[in-house]
N, CA and C of each residue as an Amber inpcrd file, in Angstrom:
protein
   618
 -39.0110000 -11.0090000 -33.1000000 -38.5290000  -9.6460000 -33.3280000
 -38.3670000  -8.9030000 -32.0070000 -39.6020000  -9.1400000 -31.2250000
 -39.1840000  -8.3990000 -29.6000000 -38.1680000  -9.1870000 -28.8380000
 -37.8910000 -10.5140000 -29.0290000 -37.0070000 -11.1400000 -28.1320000
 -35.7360000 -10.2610000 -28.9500000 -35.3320000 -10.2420000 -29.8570000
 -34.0930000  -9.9790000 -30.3960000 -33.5110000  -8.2620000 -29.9770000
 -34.9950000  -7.1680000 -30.0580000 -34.4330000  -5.8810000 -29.4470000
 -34.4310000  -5.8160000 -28.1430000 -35.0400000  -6.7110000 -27.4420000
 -34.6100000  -6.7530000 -25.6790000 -33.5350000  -6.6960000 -25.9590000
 -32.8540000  -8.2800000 -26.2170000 -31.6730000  -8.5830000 -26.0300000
 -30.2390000  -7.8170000 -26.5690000 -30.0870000  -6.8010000 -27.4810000
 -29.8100000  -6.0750000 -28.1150000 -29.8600000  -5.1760000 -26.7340000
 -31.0200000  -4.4850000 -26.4280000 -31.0090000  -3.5310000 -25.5650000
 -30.0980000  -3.7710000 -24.2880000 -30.3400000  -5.2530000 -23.8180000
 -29.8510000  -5.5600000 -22.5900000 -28.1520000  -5.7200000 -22.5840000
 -27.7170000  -6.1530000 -24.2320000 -26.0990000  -6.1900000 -24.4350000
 -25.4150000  -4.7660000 -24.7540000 -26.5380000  -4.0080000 -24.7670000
 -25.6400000  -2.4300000 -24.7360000 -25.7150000  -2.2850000 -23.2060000
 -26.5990000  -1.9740000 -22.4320000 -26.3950000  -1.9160000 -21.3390000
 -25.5730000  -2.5860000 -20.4210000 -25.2770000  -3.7990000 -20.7180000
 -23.9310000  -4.6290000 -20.0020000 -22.7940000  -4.1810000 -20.3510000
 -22.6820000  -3.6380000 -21.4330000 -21.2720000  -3.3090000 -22.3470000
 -21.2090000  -1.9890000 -21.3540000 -22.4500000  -0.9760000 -20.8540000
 -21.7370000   0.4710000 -20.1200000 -21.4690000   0.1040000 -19.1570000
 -21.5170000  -1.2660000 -17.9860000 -21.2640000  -0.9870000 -16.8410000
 -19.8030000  -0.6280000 -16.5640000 -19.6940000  -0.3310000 -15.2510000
 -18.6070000   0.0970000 -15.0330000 -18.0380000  -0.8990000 -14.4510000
 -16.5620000  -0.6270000 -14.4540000 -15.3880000  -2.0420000 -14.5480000
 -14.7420000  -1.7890000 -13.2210000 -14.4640000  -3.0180000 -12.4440000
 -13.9950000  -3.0120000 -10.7380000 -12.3400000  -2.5380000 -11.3970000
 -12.4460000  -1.5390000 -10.0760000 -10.7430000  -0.9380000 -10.0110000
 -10.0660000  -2.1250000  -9.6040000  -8.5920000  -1.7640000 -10.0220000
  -7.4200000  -3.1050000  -9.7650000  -6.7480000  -2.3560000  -8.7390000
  -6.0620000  -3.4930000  -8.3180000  -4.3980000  -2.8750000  -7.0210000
  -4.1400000  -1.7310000  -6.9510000  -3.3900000  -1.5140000  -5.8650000
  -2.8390000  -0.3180000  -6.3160000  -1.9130000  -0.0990000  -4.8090000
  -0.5940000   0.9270000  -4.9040000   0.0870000   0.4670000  -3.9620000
   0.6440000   2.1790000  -3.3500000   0.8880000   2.1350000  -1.8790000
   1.0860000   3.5010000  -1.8180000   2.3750000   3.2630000  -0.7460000
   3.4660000   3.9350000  -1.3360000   4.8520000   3.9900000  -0.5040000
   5.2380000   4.8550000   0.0960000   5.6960000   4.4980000   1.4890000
   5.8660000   5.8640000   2.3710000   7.2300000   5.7440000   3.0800000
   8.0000000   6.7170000   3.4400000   9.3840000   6.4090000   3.7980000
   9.7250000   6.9690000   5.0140000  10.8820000   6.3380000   5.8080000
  10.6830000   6.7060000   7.0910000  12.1920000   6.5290000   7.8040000
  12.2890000   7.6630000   8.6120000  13.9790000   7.6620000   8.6860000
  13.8980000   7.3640000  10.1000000  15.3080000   7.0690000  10.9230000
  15.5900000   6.5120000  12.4730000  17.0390000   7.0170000  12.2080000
  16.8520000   8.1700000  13.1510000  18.3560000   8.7290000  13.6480000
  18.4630000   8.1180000  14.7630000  20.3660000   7.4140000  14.9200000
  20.4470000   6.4210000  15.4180000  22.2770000   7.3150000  16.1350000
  21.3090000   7.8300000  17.4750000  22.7610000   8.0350000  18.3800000
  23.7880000   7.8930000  18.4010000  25.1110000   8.0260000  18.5910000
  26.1720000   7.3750000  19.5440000  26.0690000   6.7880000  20.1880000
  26.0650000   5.8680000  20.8970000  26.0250000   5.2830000  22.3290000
  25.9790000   4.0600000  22.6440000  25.1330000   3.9210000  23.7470000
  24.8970000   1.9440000  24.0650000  24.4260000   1.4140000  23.3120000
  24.5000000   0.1840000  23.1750000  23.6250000  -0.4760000  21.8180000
  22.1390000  -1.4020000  22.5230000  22.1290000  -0.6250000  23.8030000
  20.7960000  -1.1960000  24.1930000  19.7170000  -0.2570000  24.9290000
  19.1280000   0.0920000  23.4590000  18.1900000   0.8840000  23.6460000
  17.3920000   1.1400000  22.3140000  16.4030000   1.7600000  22.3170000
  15.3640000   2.3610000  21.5690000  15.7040000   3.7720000  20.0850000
  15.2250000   3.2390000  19.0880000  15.4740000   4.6530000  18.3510000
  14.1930000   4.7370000  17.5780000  13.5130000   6.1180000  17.7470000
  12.4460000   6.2150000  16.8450000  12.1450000   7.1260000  15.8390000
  11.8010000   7.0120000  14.9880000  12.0930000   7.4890000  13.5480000
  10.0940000   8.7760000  13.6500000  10.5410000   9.3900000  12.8690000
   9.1550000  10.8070000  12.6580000   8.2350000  10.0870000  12.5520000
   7.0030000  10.0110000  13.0110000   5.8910000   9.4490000  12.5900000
   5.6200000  10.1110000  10.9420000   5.0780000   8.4520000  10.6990000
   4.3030000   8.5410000   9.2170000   2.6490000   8.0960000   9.5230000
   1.9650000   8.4640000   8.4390000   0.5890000   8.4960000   8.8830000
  -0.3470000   6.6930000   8.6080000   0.5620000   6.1460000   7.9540000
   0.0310000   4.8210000   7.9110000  -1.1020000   4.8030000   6.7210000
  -1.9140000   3.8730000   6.6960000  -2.4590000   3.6170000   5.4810000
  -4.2230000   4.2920000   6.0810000  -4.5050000   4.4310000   4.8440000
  -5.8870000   5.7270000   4.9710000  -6.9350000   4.4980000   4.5270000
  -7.9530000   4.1150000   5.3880000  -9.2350000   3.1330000   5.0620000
  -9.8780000   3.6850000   4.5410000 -10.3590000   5.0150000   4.0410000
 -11.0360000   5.0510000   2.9100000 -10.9980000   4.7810000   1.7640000
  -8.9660000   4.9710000   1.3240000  -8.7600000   4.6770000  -0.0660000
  -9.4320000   2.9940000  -0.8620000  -9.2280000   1.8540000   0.9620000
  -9.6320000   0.7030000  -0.2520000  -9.3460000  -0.1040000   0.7530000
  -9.3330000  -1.8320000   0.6350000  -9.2250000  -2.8080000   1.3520000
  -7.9690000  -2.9870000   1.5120000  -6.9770000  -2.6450000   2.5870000
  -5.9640000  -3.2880000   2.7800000  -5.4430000  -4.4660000   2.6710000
  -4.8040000  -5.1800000   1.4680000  -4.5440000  -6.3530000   1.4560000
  -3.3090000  -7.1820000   1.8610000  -1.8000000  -5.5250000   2.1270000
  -0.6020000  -6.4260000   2.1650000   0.0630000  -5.3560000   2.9090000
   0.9480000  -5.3670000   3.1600000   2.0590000  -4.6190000   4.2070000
   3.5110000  -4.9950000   3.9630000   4.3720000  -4.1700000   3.5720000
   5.9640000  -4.3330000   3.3280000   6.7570000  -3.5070000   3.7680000
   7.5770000  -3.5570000   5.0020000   8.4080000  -2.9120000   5.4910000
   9.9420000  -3.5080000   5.4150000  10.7140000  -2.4320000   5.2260000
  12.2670000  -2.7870000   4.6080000  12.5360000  -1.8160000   5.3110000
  13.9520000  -2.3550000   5.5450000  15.0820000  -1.1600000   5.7330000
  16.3510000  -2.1340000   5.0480000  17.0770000  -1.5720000   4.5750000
  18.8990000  -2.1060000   3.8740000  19.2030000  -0.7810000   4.3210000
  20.2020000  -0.5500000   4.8800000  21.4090000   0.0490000   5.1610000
  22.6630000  -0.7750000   6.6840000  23.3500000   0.4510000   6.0370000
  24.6760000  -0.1340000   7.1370000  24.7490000   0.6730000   8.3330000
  25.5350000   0.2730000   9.5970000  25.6820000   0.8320000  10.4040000
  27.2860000   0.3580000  11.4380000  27.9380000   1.0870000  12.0770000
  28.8790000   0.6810000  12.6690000  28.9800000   0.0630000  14.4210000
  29.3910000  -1.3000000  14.2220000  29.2510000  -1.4090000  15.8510000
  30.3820000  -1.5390000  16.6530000  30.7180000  -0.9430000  17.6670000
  31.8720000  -1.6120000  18.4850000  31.7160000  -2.6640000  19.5560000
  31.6330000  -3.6110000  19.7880000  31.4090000  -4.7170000  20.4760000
  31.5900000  -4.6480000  22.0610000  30.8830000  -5.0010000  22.8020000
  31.1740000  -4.7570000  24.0260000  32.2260000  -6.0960000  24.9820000
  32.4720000  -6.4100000  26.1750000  32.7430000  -8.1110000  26.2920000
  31.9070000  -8.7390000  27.3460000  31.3910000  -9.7290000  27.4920000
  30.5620000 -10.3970000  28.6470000  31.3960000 -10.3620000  29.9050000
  30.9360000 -10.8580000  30.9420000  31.3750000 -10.6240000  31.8600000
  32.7610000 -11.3330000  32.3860000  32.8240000 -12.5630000  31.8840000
  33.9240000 -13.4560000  32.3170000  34.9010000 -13.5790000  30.5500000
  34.6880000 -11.9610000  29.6900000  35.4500000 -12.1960000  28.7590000
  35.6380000 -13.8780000  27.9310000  34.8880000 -14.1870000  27.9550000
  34.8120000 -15.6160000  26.8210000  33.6790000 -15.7190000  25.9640000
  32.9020000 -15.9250000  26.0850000  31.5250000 -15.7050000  25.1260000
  31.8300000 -14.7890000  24.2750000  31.5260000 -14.4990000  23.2410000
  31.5250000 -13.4780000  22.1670000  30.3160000 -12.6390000  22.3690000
  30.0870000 -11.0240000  21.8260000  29.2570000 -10.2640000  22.2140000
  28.7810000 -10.2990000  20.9480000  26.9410000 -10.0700000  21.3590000
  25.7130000 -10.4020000  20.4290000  24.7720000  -9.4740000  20.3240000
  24.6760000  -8.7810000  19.4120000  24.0310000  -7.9050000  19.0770000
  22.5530000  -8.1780000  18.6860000  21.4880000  -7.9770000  18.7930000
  20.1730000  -8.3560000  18.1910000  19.5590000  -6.8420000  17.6650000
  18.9060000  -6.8290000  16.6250000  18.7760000  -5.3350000  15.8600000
  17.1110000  -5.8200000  15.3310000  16.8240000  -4.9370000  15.9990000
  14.9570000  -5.2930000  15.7400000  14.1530000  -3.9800000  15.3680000
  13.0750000  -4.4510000  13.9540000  12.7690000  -3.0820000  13.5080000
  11.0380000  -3.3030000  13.6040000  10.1390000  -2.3440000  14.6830000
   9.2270000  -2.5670000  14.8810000   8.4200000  -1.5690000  14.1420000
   6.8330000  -1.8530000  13.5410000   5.9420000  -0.4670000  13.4800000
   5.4230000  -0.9810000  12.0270000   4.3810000  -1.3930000  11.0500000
   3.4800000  -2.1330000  12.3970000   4.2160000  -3.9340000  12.9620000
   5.0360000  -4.1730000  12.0710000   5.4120000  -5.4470000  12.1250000
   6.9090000  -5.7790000  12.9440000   7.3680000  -7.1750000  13.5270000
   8.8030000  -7.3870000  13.7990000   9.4600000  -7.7360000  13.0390000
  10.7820000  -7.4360000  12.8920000  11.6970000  -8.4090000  12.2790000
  13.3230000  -8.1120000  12.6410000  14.0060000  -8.9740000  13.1010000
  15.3990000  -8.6360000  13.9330000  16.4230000  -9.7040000  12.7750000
  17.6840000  -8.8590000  13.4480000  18.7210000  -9.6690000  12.6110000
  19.7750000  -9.6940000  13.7170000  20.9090000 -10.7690000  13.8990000
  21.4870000 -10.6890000  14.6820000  22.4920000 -11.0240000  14.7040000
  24.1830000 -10.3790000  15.2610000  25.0130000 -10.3850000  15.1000000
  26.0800000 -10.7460000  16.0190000  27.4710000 -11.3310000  15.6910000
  28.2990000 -11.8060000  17.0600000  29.6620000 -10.9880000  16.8500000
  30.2720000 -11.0200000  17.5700000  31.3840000 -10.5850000  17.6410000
  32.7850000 -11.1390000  18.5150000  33.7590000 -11.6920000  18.1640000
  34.6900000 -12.0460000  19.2880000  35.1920000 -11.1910000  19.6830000
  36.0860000 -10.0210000  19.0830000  36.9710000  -9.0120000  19.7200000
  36.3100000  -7.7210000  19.7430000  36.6160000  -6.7100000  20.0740000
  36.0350000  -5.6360000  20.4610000  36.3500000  -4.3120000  19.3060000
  36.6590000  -4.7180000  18.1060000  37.2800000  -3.9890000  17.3160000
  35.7650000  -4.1640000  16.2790000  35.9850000  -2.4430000  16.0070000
  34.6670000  -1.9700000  15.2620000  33.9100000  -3.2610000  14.1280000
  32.6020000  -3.3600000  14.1270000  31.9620000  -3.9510000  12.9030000
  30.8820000  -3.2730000  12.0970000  31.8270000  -3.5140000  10.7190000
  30.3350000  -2.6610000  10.3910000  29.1280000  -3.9500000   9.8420000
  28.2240000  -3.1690000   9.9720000  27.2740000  -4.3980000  10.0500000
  26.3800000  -3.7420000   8.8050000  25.5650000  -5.1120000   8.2540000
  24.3780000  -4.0330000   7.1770000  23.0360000  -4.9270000   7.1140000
  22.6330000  -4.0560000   7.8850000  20.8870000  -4.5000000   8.0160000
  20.4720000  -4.6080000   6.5980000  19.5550000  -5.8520000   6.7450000
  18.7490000  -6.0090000   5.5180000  17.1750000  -6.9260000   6.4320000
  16.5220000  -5.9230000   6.9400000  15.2450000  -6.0670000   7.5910000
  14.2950000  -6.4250000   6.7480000  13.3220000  -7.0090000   6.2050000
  12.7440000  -7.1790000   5.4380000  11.3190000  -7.9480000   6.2600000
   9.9510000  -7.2080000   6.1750000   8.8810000  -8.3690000   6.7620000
   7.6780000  -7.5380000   6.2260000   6.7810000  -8.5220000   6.2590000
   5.3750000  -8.7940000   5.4290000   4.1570000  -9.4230000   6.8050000
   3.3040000  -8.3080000   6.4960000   1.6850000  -8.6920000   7.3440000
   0.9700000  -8.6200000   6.1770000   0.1370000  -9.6190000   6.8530000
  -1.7520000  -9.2000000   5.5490000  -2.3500000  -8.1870000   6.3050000
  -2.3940000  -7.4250000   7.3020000  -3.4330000  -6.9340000   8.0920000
  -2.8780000  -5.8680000   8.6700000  -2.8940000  -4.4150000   8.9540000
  -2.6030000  -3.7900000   9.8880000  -3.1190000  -2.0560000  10.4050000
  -3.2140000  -1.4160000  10.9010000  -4.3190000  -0.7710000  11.7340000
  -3.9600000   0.2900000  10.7950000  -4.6420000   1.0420000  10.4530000
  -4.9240000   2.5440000  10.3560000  -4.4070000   3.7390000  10.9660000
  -4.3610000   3.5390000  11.8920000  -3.8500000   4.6170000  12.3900000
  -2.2610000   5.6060000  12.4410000  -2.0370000   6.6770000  13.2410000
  -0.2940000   6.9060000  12.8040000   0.1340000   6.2030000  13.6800000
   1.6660000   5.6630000  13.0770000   2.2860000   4.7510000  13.2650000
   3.7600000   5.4980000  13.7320000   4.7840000   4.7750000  14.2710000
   6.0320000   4.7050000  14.4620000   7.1610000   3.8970000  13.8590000
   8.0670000   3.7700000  13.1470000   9.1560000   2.9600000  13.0380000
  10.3290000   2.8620000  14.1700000  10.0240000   1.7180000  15.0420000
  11.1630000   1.7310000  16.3230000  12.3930000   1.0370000  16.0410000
  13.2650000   1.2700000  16.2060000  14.7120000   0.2550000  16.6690000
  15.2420000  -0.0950000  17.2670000  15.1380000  -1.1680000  17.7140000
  15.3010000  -1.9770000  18.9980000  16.8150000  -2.3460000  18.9050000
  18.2710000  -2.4920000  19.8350000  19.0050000  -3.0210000  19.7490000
  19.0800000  -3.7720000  21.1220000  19.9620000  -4.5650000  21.2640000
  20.0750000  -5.5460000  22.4200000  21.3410000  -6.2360000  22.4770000
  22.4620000  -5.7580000  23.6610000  23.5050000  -6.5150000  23.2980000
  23.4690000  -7.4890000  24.4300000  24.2630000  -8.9160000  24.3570000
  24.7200000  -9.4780000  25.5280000  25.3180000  -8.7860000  26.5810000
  26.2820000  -8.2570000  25.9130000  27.4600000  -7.5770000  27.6870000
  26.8960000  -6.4420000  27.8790000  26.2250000  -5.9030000  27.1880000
  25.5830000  -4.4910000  27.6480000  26.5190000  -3.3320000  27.8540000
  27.6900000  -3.3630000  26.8420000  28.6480000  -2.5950000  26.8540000
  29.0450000  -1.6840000  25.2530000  28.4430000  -2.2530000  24.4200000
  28.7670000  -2.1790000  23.1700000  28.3740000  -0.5520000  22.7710000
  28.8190000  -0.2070000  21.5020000  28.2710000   1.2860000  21.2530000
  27.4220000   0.9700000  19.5220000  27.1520000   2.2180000  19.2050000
  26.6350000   2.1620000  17.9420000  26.9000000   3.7700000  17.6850000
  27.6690000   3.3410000  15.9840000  27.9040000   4.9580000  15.5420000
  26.9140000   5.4390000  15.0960000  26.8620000   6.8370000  15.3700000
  26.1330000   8.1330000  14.8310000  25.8720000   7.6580000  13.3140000
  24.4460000   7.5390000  12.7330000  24.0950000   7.0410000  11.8710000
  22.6230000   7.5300000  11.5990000  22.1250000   7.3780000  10.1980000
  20.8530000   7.5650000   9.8850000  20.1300000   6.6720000   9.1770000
  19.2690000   5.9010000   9.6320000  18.9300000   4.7800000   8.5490000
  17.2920000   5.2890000   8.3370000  17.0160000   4.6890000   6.7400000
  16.2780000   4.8700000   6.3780000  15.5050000   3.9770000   5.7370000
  14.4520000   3.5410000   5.7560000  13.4780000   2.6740000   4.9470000
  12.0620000   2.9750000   4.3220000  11.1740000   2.0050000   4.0020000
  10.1740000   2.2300000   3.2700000   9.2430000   1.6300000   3.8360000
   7.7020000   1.7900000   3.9760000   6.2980000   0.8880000   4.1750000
   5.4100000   0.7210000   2.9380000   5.3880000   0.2570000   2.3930000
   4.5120000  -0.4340000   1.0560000   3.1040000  -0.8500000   1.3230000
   2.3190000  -0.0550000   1.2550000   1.0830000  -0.5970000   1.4700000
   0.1480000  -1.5070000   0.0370000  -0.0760000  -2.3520000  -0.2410000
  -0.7160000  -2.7420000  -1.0630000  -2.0060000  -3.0260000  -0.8650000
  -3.4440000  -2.2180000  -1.5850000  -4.7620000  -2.1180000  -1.0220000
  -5.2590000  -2.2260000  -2.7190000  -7.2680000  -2.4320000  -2.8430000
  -7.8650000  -2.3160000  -3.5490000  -8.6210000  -1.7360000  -3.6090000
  -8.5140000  -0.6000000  -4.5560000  -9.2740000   0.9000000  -3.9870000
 -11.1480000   0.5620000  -4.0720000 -11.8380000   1.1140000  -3.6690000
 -12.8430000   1.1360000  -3.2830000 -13.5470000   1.8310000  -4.8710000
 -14.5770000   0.6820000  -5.5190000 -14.8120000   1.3870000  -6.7890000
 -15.3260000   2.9290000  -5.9890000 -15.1030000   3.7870000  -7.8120000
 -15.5260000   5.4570000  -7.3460000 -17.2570000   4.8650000  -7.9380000
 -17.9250000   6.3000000  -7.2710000 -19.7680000   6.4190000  -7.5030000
 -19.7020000   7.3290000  -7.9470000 -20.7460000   7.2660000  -8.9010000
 -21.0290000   8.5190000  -9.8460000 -21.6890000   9.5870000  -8.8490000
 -20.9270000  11.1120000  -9.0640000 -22.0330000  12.2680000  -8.2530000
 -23.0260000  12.3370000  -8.7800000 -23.9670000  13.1900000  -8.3210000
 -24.8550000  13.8640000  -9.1500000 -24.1150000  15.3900000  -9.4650000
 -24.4660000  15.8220000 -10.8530000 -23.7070000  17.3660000 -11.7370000
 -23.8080000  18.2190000  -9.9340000 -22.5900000  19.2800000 -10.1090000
 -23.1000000  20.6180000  -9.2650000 -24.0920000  21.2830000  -9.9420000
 -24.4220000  22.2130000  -9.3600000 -25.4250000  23.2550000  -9.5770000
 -24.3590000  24.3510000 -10.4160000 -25.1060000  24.7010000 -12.0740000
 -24.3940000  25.5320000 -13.0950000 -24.3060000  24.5010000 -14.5250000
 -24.8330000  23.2850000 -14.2140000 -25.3080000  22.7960000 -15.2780000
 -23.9800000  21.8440000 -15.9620000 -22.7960000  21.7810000 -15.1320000
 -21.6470000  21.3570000 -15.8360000 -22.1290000  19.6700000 -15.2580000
 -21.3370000  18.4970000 -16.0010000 -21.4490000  17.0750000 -15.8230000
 -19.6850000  16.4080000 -15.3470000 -20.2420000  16.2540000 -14.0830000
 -18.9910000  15.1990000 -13.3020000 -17.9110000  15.0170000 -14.3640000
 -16.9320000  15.0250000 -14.1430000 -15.7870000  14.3850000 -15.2220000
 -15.5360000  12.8560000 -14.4810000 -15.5210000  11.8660000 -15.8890000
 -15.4700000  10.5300000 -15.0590000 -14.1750000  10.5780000 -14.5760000
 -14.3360000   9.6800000 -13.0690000 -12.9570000   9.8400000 -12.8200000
 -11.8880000   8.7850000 -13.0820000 -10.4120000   9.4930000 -13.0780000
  -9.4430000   8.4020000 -13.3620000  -9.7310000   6.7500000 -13.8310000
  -9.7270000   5.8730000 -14.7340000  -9.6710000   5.0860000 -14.6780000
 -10.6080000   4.3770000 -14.8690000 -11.8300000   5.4590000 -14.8970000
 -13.2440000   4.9650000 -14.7770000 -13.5380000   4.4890000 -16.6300000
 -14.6380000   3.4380000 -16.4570000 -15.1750000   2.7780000 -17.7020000
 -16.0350000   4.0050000 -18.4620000 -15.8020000   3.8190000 -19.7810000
 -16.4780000   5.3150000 -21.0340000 -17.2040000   4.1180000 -21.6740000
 -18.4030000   4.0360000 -21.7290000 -18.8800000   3.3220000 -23.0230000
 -18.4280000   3.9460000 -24.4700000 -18.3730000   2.8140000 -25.2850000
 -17.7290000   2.8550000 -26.6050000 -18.4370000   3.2800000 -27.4750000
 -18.0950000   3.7080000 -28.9840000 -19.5530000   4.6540000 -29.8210000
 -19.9940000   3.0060000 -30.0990000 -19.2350000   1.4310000 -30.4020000
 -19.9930000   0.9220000 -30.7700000 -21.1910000   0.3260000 -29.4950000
 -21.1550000   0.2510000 -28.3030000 -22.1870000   0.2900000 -27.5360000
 -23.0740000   1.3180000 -27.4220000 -22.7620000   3.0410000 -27.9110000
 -23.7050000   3.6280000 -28.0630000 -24.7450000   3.2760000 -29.0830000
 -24.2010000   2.8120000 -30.2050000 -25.1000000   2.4090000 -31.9890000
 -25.8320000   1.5770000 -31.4090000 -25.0510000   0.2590000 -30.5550000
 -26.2930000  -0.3140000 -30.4600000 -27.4050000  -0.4290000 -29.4190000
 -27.0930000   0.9030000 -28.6490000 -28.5590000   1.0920000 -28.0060000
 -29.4220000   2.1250000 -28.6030000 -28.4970000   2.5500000 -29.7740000
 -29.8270000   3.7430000 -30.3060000 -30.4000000   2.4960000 -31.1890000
 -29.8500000   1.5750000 -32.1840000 -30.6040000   0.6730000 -32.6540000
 -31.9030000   0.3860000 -32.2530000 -31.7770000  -0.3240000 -30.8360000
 -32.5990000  -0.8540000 -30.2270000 -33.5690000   0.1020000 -29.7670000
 -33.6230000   1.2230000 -29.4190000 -34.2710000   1.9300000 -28.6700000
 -35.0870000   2.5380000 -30.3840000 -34.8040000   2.4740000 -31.6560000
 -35.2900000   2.8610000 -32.8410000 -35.8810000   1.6870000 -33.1370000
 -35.8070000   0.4930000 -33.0970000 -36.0530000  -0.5370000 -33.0800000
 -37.6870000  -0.6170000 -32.1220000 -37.4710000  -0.5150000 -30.9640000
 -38.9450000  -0.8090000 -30.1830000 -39.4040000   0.5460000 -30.4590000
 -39.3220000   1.4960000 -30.9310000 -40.4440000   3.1210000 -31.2520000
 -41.1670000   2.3590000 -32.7670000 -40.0960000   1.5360000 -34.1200000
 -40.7070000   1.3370000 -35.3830000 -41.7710000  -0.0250000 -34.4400000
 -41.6270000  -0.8580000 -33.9780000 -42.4920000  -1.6770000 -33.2830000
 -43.6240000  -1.4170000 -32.6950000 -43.7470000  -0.5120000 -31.7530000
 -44.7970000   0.0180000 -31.4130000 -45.4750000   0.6810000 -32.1550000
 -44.9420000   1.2470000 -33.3600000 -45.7110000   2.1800000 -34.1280000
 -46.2950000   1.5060000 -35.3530000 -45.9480000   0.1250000 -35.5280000
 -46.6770000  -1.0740000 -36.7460000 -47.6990000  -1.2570000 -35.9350000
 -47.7720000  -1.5370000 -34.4170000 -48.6010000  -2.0350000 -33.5550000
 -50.4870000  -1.1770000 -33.7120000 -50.2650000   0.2520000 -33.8810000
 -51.4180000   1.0210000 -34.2780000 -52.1080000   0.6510000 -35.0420000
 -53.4750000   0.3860000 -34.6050000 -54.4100000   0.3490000 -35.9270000
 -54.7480000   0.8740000 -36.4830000 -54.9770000   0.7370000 -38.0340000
 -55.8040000   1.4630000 -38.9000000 -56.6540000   2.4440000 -38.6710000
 -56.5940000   3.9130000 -38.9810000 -57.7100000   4.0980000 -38.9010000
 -58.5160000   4.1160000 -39.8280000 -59.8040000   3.9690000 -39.5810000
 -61.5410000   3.8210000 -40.5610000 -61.3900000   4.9130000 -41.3530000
């Protein structure tokens, strides 16, 4: 009879614990105004604040950009080689795409940057754009490109407060585990259960 209201007692109490939070993903977007001019040089986009280590364990990193942009081609020096564009998108990760050209007549081109880290720092960050031509003559039109950083993390279970002062009780938060009325029944069972037990236990009195 006592093995059975332990155990009773001990399967309501497993039934309240609280349940580990899942994934969860936070997207941030980030623009690079992109000059007139040479196509060999630097463009850097507003700082964004990057991913916050308190929320949870950083597990993944996704940076994209898709859009288009216009190039005019520059020519190498002895005019034979075709001119080569390299388009590189840094912050926290690399990833370049790269382009040729024979004649010097406009291209439009359309980035599709796409790269993935497991790991990357905390802190605020930059989105850079790197271009790089062979002849070092080429231009790039007045343009605005824009992309995204995907952070994918596992939030850090929440801890119960203790109430403020005024007598009110924490609201559980978001997401958090409620024991069920049938795990409440069966710890009042049990807990009615060992009071009728102890109280057969009294002896007689004379």
């Amino acid at each position: 009879m006592r093995a059975f209201i332990l155990g009773a007692l001990a399967t309501g109490l497993l039934a309240a614990a609280p349940v580990a939070a899942s994934a969860d993903t936070i997207v941030e977007d980030f623009t690079i105004p992109v000059a007139a001019g040479t196509s060999n040089g630097s463009f850097v986009s507003d700082p964004f604040p990057g991913f916050d280590p308190s929320l949870g364990t950083l597990t993944d990193v996704i940076e994209t950009l898709a859009q288009s942009l216009t190039w005019i081609p520059g020519f190498t020096v002895n005019d034979a080689s075709p001119a080569v564009l390299t388009v590189s998108l840094h912050s926290p990760i690399s990833v370049s795409q790269t382009f040729t050209a024979s004649t010097s007549e406009p291209q439009r081109l359309t980035l599709v940057l796409n790269a993935e880290a497991s790991s990357i720092g905390s802190g605020s960050q930059k989105a850079v754009l790197s271009t790089r031509e062979n002849s070092g003559f080429g231009r790039l039109s007045r343009t605005r490109l824009e992309g995204t950083m995907t952070y994918v993390y596992t939030p850090f279970p929440s801890s119960i407060v203790d109430p403020p002062s005024g007598g009110a009780f924490p609201v559980p938060p978001e997401g958090g585990a409620v024991p069920e009325l049938s795990t409440w029944a069966m710890m009042l069972v049990g807990f009615a259960s060992l009071g009728y037990a102890s109280k057969r236990r009294k002896p007689a009195r004379a």
